[in-house]
Amino acid sequence: MSLPTWQSEARLAYQLTWLAAGLALLVALVVPAGYFWLSREAELKEASVAARLHAAFVTQVVSMVAVGEDWMPDVAGLIAADLSPSDLPEARTLTDLQGRVVDEVGPPLDTPVLHRLALVAGREGPVAQVHVRRSLRPLVLRTALVALGAAVFGLALFGTLRVLPLRALRRTLAALHHEEGRAREEVEQRLRIVFEHSIEGIVTFTPEGRLLSCNPAARLLLGADPQGLIGRSLAEWVPPETPGTAGQPFPVGQRETLVQRPDGTQVPVELTVSEVRLTGALQYMATLSDITERRAAQDRLRTLANFDSLTGLPNRVLFRERLGQAMARAQAGTGIMALMFLDLDRFKVVNDSLGHAAGDALLRHVAGVLTRSLRREDPVARVAWDSVPEATVSRLGGDEFTVIAEGLNGPDDAAQIARRILAAMGEPFLVGREEIYPSTSIGISLYPRGEQDTTDLDGLLRHTDMAMYRSKALGRGTYSFYSDDLSAEVLVRLSLEARLRHALERSEFVLHYQPKADLRTGVVSGVEALLRWQPAGGAAVAPDQFIGALEDTGLIVPVGAWVIRTACLQVADWARTGLPMLGLAVNLSARQFRQPDLHEVIHQALQASGLPAQCLEMELTESMVMEDSEASLATLASLGAMGVRVAIDDFGTGHFSLSYLKRFSVDTLKIDRSFVRDIPDDAEDSAIARAVVALGHSLQLRVVAEGVETEAQAEFLRSLGCDEMQGYLLSRPLPATVLPQWWHDRESKRAVRDKVDTNSGTPPGSGMCLAGT
């Protein structure tokens, strides 16, 4: 290997000679030129100063001469004094403005000469000028001496820069030659080690593809006999970029390909070809990297990105991709497509009661049921990674599944598939010792619904979601098709929610109070606060139409706080105006119950109203308490610490475990009206009511019956020992302004009855708050 150009001694000597000569010439020229120029500038300034000083001196004399008088005799000799001494010969001349010499001093001057002028002012303006001249002959001589010294210094500098670096260069180059030879040997040795021990296959070949060398890794990868590789074409193992290419079958670049081994197996590799030149000849070098593991990792990542890890079904990402493809095919005229949304009914109950492991097992079971229930004759979208037919059953997350069915003739085909899914889902599923009967609600949308159907993918998803929620509203375990009236319902719901957001600030909410009475004495023991909505300028809205919207939008939290505060203030106000301190029952929503500041909301309401805490009772449903037992336990404990009572509303309609009654701070059970409606005629309802009363009393809880409408119902409950009743037999919910009069009327009638009871030996009742008695 030859040295680079800059390492050639002759070339570097030539370059150093020119560099040294340039620096020496620069010193020889710049130093004297600089000295002369600086000295001349200094003399120019001094000559200017001398001219101005003499002009000023003459001006003082001229200014004292009257106008018109001859001033020239008075200034004779004024420029004789040297006011600015210089080592250069100097001559000074005073002339009038016409150039006539008034006075002159100094010897004749040798060239070169520098000149400076200054004006002399009289009373009416300039009258003369002072001319200062200096000879630069001494400065030129001194500059010549400086130039001689600079030339000597430049020659010395030239010699120094020319000789010493070359001497050091020869020693350096000798060392470099030695180190370079040793480094070349080390590099060749390392390259040989890398070539022989590299885990990647390395081959070199001619432009025609004939192998020149091959390392052990490449021989292992190609699966060929090491002795028979050299000279053979690489195309025998690796297909050229363009089959049959002549001249350059493997162009420079990188690509993924397959190595075909002699035993018939194929290995995915990454082929990287680069161009090299050795001893002037063009060759190519290729590296072969086995990417089997990388391909497998990519497949795993693709599976993780597109398939649900729990069920193995396509996830939301792949579902949207396949749905778009199915919609395009349906639009192209391959038949009607149906999209089905499936949401498991009461899945949260399974998770909460049996644990998440049971919930995961149920989800896997449902995935298997859906896949098996879609027979091969079902027209189901079949688009897989390798184009193998596969039913598009997807899991979007949680307990939501989807089915894409294509090539349908109409709604009947989709309904048939939905009915088969529902039937298959109805089979029991065993988790441990628990037998679960899963059910699902299905929403179905057809696409396209006409020639001009412009529904996009997200619109189709919304339609199917609406249909699924209609199935939920119809009682679960069924299917519903999307129709335009569903969109109308959604618009009505959105309008309702928009009006609800302003109802509280417009004071459109009011409270009605339904009384409760002691079944034994008939004494009014308390009231339940019920929310009503009277929009401004419109008809009243039924609670079942807006309570759910309040829950869904989260407005139930501020509205619920308003209900608690307003009801407490109202009951306390009644007590101040003559009514007894009645017990107050307020329903808590699930969102309210989960609010971390619930304790503070109730505490502030009690403080603001002055209502005793023991007269306030919060009514909860069974499902609310079971959603998060530990959090529920803490919330109920905080309410109990305040003295606030807790009632379980609609008891018997949920999945409340009796162990919760023992663990939680519960004071009252309310028998649901569905069990009261048919007593005492219905034997089953009568047995349930009897069991609830017995259970409550055994746990020292008060029992309240809701929906009591007849004397027969009240008498039967009284015979069971039920503590309180609530219903139309006693009173409908009353406005706050009407209830005091209702109470006074009832008390008047009760006083008459008590007098009769007293005469018959029955103790009269009391009108005080019976909470806790």
Coordinates of C-alpha atoms in Angstrom, one line a residue, residues 6 26 47 66 87 101 148 162 212 273 295 320 388 441 509 541 604 606 661 724:
W6 CA 0.5 14.4 2.0
L26 CA 5.9 38.7 4.3
A47 CA 2.8 68.8 11.0
A66 CA -8.3 97.3 13.0
D87 CA 13.6 65.4 14.2
V101 CA 4.8 85.4 1.1
L148 CA 17.6 45.5 5.9
R162 CA 12.7 25.0 5.8
L212 CA -14.4 -16.5 -4.6
V273 CA -24.4 -6.8 -1.3
R295 CA -39.5 -13.2 11.3
R320 CA -61.9 -2.2 11.9
V388 CA -57.2 -18.9 4.8
S441 CA -77.6 -8.8 24.0
F509 CA -85.9 20.6 39.9
V541 CA -90.8 14.8 32.8
Q604 CA -72.5 20.1 55.2
L606 CA -76.7 18.4 58.2
L661 CA -75.7 -7.7 55.8
E724 CA -93.2 0.6 58.5

